[in-house]
Short mmCIF file of C-alpha atoms in Angstrom, two decimals:
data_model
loop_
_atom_site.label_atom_id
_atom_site.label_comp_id
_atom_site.label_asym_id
_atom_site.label_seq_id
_atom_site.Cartn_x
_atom_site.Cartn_y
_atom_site.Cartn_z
CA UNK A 6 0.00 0.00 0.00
CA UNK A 7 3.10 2.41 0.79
CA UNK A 8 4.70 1.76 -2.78
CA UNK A 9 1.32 2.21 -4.13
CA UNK A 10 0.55 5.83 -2.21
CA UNK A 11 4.50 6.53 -3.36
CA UNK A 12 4.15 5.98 -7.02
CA UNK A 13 0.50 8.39 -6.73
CA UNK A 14 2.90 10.84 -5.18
CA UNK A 15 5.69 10.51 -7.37
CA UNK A 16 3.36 10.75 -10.67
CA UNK A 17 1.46 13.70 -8.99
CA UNK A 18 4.89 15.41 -8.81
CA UNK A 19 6.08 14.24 -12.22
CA UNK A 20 2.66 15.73 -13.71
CA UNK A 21 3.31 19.11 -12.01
CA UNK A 22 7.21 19.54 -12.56
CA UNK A 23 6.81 17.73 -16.70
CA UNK A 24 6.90 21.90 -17.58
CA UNK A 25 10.19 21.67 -16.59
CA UNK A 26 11.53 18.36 -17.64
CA UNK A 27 9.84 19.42 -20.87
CA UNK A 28 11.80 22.62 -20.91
CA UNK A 29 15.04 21.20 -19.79
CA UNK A 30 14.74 18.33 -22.71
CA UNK A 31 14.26 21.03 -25.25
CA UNK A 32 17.18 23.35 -24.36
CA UNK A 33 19.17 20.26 -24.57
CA UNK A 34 17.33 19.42 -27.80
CA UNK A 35 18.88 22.59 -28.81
CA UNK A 36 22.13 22.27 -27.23
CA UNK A 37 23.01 18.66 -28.63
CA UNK A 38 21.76 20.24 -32.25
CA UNK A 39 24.48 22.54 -32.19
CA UNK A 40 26.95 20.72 -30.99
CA UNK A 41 25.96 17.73 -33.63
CA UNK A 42 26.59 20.33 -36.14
CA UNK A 43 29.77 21.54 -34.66
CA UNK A 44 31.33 18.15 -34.09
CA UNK A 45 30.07 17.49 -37.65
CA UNK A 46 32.33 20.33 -39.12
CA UNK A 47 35.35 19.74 -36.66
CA UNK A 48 35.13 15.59 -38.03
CA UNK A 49 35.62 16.68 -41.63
CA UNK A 50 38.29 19.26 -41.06
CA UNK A 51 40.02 16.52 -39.23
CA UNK A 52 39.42 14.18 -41.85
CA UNK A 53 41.44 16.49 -44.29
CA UNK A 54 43.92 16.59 -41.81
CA UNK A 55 44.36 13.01 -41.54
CA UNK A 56 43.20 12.92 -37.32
CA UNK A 57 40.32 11.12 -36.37
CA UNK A 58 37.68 13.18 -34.24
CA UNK A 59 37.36 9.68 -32.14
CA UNK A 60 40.67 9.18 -31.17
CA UNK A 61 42.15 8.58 -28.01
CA UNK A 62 42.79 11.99 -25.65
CA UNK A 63 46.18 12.51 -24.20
CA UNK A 64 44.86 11.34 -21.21
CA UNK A 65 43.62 8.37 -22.43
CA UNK A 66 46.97 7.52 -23.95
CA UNK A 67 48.41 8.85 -20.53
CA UNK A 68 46.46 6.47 -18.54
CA UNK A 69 47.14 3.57 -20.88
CA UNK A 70 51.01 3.98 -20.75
CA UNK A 71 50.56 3.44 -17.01
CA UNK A 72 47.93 0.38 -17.29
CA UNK A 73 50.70 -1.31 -19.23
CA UNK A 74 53.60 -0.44 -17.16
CA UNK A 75 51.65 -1.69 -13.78
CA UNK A 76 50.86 -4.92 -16.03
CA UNK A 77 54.25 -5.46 -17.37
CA UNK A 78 55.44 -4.83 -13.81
CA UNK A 79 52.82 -7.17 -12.45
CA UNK A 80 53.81 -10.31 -14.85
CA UNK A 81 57.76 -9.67 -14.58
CA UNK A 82 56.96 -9.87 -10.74
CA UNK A 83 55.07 -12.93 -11.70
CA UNK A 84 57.42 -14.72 -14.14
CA UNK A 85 60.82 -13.35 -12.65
CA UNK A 86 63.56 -13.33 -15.73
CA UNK A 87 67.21 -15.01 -15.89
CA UNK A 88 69.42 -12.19 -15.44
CA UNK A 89 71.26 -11.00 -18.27
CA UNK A 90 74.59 -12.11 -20.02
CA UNK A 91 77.27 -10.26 -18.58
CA UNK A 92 79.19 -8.00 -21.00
CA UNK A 93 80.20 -8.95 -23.97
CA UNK A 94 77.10 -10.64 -24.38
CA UNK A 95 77.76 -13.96 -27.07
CA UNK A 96 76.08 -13.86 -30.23
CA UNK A 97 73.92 -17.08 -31.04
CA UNK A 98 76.99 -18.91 -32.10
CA UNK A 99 79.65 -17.64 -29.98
CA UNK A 100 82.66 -14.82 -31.53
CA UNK A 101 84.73 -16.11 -34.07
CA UNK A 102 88.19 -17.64 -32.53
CA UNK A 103 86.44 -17.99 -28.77
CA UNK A 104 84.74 -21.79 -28.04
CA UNK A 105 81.08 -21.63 -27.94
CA UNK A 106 79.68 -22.25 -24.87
CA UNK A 107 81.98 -19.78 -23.17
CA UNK A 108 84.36 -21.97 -21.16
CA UNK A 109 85.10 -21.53 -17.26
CA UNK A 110 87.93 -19.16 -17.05
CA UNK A 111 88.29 -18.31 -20.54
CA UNK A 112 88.89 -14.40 -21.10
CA UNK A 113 87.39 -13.07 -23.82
CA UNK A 114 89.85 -9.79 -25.46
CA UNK A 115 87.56 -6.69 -24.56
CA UNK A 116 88.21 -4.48 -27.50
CA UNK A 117 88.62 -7.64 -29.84
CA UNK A 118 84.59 -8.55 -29.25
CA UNK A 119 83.95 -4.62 -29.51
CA UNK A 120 85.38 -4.55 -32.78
CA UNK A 121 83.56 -7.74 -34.13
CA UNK A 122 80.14 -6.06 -32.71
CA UNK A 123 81.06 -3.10 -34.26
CA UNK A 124 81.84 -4.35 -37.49
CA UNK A 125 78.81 -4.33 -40.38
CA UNK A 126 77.74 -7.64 -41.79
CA UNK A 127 78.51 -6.56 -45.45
CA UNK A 128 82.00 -4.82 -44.85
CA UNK A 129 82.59 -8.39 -43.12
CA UNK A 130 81.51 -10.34 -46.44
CA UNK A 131 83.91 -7.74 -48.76
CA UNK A 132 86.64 -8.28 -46.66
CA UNK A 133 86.22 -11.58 -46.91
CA UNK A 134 86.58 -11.52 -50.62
CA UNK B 254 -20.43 15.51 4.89
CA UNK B 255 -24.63 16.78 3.97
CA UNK B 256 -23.70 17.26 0.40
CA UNK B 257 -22.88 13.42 0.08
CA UNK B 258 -25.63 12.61 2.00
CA UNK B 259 -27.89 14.24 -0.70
CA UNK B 260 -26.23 11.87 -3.49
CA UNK B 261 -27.91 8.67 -5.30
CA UNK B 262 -26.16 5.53 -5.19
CA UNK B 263 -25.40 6.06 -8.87
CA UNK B 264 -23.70 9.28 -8.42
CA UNK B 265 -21.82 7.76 -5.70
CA UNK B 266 -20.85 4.98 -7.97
CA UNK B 267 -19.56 7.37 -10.46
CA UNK B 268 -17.52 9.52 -7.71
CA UNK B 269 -15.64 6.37 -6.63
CA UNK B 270 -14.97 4.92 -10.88
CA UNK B 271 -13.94 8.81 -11.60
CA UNK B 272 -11.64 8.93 -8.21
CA UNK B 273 -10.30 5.28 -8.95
CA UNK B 274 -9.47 6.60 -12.45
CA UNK B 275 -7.76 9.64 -11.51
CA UNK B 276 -5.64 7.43 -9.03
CA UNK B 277 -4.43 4.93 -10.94
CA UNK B 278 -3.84 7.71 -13.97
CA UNK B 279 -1.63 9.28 -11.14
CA UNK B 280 -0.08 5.48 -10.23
CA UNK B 281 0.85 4.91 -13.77
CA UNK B 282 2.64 8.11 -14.72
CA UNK B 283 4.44 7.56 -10.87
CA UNK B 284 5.64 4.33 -12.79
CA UNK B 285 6.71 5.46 -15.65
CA UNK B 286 8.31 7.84 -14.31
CA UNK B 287 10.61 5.06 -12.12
CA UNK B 288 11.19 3.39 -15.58
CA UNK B 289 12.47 6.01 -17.24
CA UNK B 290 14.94 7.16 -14.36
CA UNK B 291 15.80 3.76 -13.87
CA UNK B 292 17.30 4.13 -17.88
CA UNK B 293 18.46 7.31 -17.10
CA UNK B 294 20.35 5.64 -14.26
CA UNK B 295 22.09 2.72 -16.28
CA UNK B 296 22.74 5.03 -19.64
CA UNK B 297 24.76 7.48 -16.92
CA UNK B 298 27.08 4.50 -16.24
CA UNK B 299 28.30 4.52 -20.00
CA UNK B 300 29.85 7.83 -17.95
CA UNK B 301 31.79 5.56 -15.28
CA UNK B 302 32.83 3.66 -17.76
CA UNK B 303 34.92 6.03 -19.93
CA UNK B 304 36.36 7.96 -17.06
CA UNK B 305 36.76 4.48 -14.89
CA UNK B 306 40.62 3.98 -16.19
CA UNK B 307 41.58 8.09 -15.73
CA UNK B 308 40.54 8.11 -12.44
CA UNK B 309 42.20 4.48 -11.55
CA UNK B 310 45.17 5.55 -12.95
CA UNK B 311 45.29 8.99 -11.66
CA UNK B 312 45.57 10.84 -14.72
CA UNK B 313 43.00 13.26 -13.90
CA UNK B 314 43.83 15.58 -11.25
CA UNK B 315 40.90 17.43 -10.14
CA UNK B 316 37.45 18.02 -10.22
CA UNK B 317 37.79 20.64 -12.95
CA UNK B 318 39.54 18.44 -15.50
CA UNK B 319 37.41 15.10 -15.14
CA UNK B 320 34.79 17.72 -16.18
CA UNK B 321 36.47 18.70 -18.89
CA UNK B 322 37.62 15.58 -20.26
CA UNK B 323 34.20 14.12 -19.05
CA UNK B 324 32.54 16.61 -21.10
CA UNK B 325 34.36 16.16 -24.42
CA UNK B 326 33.89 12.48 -23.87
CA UNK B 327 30.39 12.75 -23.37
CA UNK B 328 30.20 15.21 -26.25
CA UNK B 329 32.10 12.63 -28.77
CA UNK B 330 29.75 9.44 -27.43
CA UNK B 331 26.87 11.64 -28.50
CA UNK B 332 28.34 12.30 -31.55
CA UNK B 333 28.80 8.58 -32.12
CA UNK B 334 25.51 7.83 -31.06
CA UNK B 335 22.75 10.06 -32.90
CA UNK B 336 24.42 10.33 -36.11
CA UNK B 337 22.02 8.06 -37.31
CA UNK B 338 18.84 9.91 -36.36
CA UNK B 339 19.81 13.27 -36.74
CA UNK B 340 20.79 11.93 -40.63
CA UNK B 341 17.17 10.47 -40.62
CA UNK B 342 15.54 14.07 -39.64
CA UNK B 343 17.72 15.60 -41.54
CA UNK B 344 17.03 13.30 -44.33
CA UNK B 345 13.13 13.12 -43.85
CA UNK B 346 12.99 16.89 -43.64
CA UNK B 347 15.30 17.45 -46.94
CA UNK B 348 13.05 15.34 -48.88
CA UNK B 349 9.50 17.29 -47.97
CA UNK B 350 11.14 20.70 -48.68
CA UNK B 351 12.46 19.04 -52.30
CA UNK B 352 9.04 17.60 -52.27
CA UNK B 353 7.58 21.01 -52.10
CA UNK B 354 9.81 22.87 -53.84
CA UNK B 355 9.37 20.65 -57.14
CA UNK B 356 5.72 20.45 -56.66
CA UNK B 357 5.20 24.05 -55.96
CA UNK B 358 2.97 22.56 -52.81
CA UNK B 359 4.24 24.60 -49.76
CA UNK B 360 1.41 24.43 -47.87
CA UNK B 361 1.24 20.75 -47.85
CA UNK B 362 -0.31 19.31 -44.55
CA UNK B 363 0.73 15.89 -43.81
CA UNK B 364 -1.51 15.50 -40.90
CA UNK B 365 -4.23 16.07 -43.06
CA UNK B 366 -6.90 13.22 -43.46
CA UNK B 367 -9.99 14.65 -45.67
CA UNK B 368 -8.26 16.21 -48.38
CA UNK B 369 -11.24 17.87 -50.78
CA UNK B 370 -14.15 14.70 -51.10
CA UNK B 371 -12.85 12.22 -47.76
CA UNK B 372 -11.13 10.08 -49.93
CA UNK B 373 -7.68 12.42 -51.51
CA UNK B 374 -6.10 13.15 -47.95
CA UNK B 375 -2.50 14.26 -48.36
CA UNK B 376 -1.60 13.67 -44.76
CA UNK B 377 -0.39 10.81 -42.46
CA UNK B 378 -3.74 10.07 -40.91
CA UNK B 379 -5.54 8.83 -43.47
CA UNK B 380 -4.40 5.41 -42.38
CA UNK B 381 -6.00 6.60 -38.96
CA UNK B 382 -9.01 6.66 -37.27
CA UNK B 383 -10.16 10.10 -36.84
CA UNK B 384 -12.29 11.09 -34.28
CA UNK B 385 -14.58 14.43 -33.68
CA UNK B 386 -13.59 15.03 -30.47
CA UNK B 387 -14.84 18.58 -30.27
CA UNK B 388 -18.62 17.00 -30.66
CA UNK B 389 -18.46 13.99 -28.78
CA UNK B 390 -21.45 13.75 -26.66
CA UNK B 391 -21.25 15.53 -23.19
CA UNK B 392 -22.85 15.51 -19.90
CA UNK B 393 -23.38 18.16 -16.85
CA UNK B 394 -21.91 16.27 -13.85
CA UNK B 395 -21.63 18.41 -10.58
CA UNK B 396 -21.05 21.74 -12.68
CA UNK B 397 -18.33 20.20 -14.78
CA UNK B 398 -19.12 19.17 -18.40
CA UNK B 399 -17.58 16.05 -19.23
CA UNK B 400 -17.10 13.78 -21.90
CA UNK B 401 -19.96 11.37 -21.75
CA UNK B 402 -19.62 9.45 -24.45
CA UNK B 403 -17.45 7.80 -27.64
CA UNK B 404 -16.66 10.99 -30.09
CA UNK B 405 -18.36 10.24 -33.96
CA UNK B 406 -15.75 9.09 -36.68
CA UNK B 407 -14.37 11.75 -38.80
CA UNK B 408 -12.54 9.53 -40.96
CA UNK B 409 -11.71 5.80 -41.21
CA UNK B 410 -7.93 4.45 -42.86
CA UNK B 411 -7.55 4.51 -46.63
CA UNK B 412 -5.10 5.10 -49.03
CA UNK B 413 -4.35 8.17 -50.90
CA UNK B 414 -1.91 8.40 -53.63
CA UNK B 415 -1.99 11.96 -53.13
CA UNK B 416 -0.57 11.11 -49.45
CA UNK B 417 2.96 9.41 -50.73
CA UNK B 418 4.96 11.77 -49.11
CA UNK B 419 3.62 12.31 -45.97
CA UNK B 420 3.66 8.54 -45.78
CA UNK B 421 7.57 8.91 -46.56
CA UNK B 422 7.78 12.03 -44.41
CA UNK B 423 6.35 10.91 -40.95
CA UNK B 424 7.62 7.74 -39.79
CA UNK B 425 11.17 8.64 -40.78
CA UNK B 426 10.82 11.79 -38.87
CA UNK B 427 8.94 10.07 -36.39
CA UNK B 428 11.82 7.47 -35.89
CA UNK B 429 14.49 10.08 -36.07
CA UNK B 430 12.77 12.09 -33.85
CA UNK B 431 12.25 9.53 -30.93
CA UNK B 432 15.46 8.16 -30.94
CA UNK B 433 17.78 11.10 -31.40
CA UNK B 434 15.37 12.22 -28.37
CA UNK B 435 16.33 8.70 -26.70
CA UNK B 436 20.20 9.60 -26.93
CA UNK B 437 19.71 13.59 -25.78
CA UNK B 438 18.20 11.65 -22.34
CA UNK B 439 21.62 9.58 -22.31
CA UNK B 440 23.14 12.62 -22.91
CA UNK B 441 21.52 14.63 -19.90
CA UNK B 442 21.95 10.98 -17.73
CA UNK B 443 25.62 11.19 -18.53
CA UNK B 444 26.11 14.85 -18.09
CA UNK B 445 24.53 14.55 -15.08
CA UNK B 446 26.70 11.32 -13.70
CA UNK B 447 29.79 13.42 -14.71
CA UNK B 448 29.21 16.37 -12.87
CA UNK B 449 28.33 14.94 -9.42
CA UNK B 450 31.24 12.00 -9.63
CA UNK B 451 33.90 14.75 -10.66
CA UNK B 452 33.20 16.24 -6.95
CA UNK B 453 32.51 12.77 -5.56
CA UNK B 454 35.79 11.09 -6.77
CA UNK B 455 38.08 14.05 -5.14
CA UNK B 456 36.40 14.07 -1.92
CA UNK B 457 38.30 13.96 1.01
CA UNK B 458 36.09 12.79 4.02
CA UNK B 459 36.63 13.22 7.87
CA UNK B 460 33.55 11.69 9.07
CA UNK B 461 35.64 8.29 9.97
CA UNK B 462 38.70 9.79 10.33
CA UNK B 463 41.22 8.24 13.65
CA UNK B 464 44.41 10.24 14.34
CA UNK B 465 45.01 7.60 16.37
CA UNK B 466 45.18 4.83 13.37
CA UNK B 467 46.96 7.67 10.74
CA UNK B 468 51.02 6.92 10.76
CA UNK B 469 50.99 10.67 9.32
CA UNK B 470 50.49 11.52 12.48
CA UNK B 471 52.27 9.83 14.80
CA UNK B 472 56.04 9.73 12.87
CA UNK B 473 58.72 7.61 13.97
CA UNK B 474 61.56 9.39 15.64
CA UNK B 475 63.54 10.74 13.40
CA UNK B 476 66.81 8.03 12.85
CA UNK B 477 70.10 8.71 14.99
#
């Protein structure tokens, strides 16, 4: 009986204040009109551009950047990694004139690796020639 | 109270149907009232969800600029949203003034239903039933003249050739109409949402506030 008595209140005050809503709907009628139009303009000018009136907002690209960092974070914590190599770090088959897997207690020549590293895969094949 | 007394049963009768009426007229609007800010209240959580990963992660900073960015989101989901319709009114609308303007006819009426003999109608309600309710039979019932009665037929549905475009006209505008009127209510339901969260989300309450339970306030002594 309460809920009844409160929806015959409620729709008693809807009926009196629908001026209002009525008003409120049509300056937003309005309102959204306009800015239909607006966006409408702005879309093609961006279009000519080459921008896309529905992509992301700095802060959306913002808030992504940290979404992936707290995820990457979250599944290195997860999976922990095997530390890296420590420098010079072996190509897949080892540096020419140094045994492949690196051998306990054999030094490998600093500046020797640095050079092969540095060295461009062609100017190696026209030497070679 | 005397008044009342004076009354036949029949009158009484009629009181109660007419208050009964009134009532449940009252009831029903109360309802759909509830329905319709019910949807209001789940199309203004489209608004949560677009700001849900800004505020999470922090990237807006105050109440100012989850308006703004609220706002422009808001603004661009509308966008996205009534194209459609507003191309359908703009459409239906484009195509009675091309209408006219080839024709000649500018004073075209397509809510007409009689046309010149009953049967050449240019308007939308010749597929209606048209009622005269400005001579529909009428009683005196305590001072107040009310309707006592069902209102003669003006017209029953046909057909007119002559109608075409109003048949065109109407339901698209109709269609547009309602549903780009559908998404300005999403839009108000979202606007809405977005202003009260932006001061929700940055408030700072006291009410359950300990000093006692705060580490802010009791520091550790400061290392030797």
């Amino acid at each position: 009986m309460i809920k009844f008595l409160q929806f015959f209140g409620q729709g008693l005050l809807y009926v009196v204040l629908s001026p209002i809503f009525l008003l409120i709907l049509a300056l937003y009628v309005v309102y959204t009109s306009i800015v239909m139009v607006l966006l409408f303009f702005k879309m093609i000018i961006l279009f000519f551009a080459g921008k896309n009136i529905f992509g992301d907002l700095p802060e959306d690209i913002e808030a992504a950047k940290i979404i992936e960092a707290h995820r990457q974070a979250k599944q290195a914590q997860a999976n922990p990694q095997q530390p890296p190599y420590p420098y010079p770090f072996p190509p897949p088959y080892g540096y020419p004139g140094y045994s492949f897997p690196q051998q306990p207690g054999q030094i490998i020549d600093q500046p020797d690796v640095k050079e092969i590293e540095a060295k461009p895969v062609d100017e190696e094949k026209d030497g070679e020639q | 109270m005397l008044f009342l007394i004076k009354l036949s049963e029949n009158e009484k009768r009629l009181i109660i149907a007419l208050l009964i009426a009134v009532i449940l007229v009252f009831v029903l609007i109360g309802f759909l009232g509830l329905l319709v800010k019910k949807i209001m209240i789940s199309q203004a959580h489209r608004a949560d969800t677009f700001m849900y990963d800004l505020v999470v992660t922090k990237t807006v900073k105050n109440p100012r600029h989850f308006r703004r960015v609220g706002n422009k989101k808001n603004h661009r989901l509308l966008f996205k949203q009534s194209w459609l319709p507003f191309l359908f009114l703009i459409a239906s609308v484009t195509f009675l003034l091309t209408y006219m303007g080839i024709t000649g006819h500018w004073d075209l009426n397509v809510f007409d239903y009689y046309g010149t003999d009953g049967t050449n109608g240019e308007g939308f309600t010749t597929l209606f039933f048209v009622f005269d309710f400005a001579n529909a039979p009428r009683t005196e019932f305590f001072g107040i003249t009310i309707v006592s009665g069902w209102p003669p037929v003006l017209s029953s549905p046909y057909l007119s050739v002559n109608a075409w475009p109003s048949y065109v006209f109407v339901p698209l505008f109709l269609t547009g109409g309602v549903w780009y009127l559908v998404c300005v209510q999403a839009f108000i339901a979202r606007s809405v949402r977005i202003m009260f969260q932006s001061k929700k989300v940055f408030e700072k309450r006291l009410d359950n506030y300990d000093a006692t339970k705060n580490p802010l306030d009791n520091p550790l002594p400061p290392t030797q």
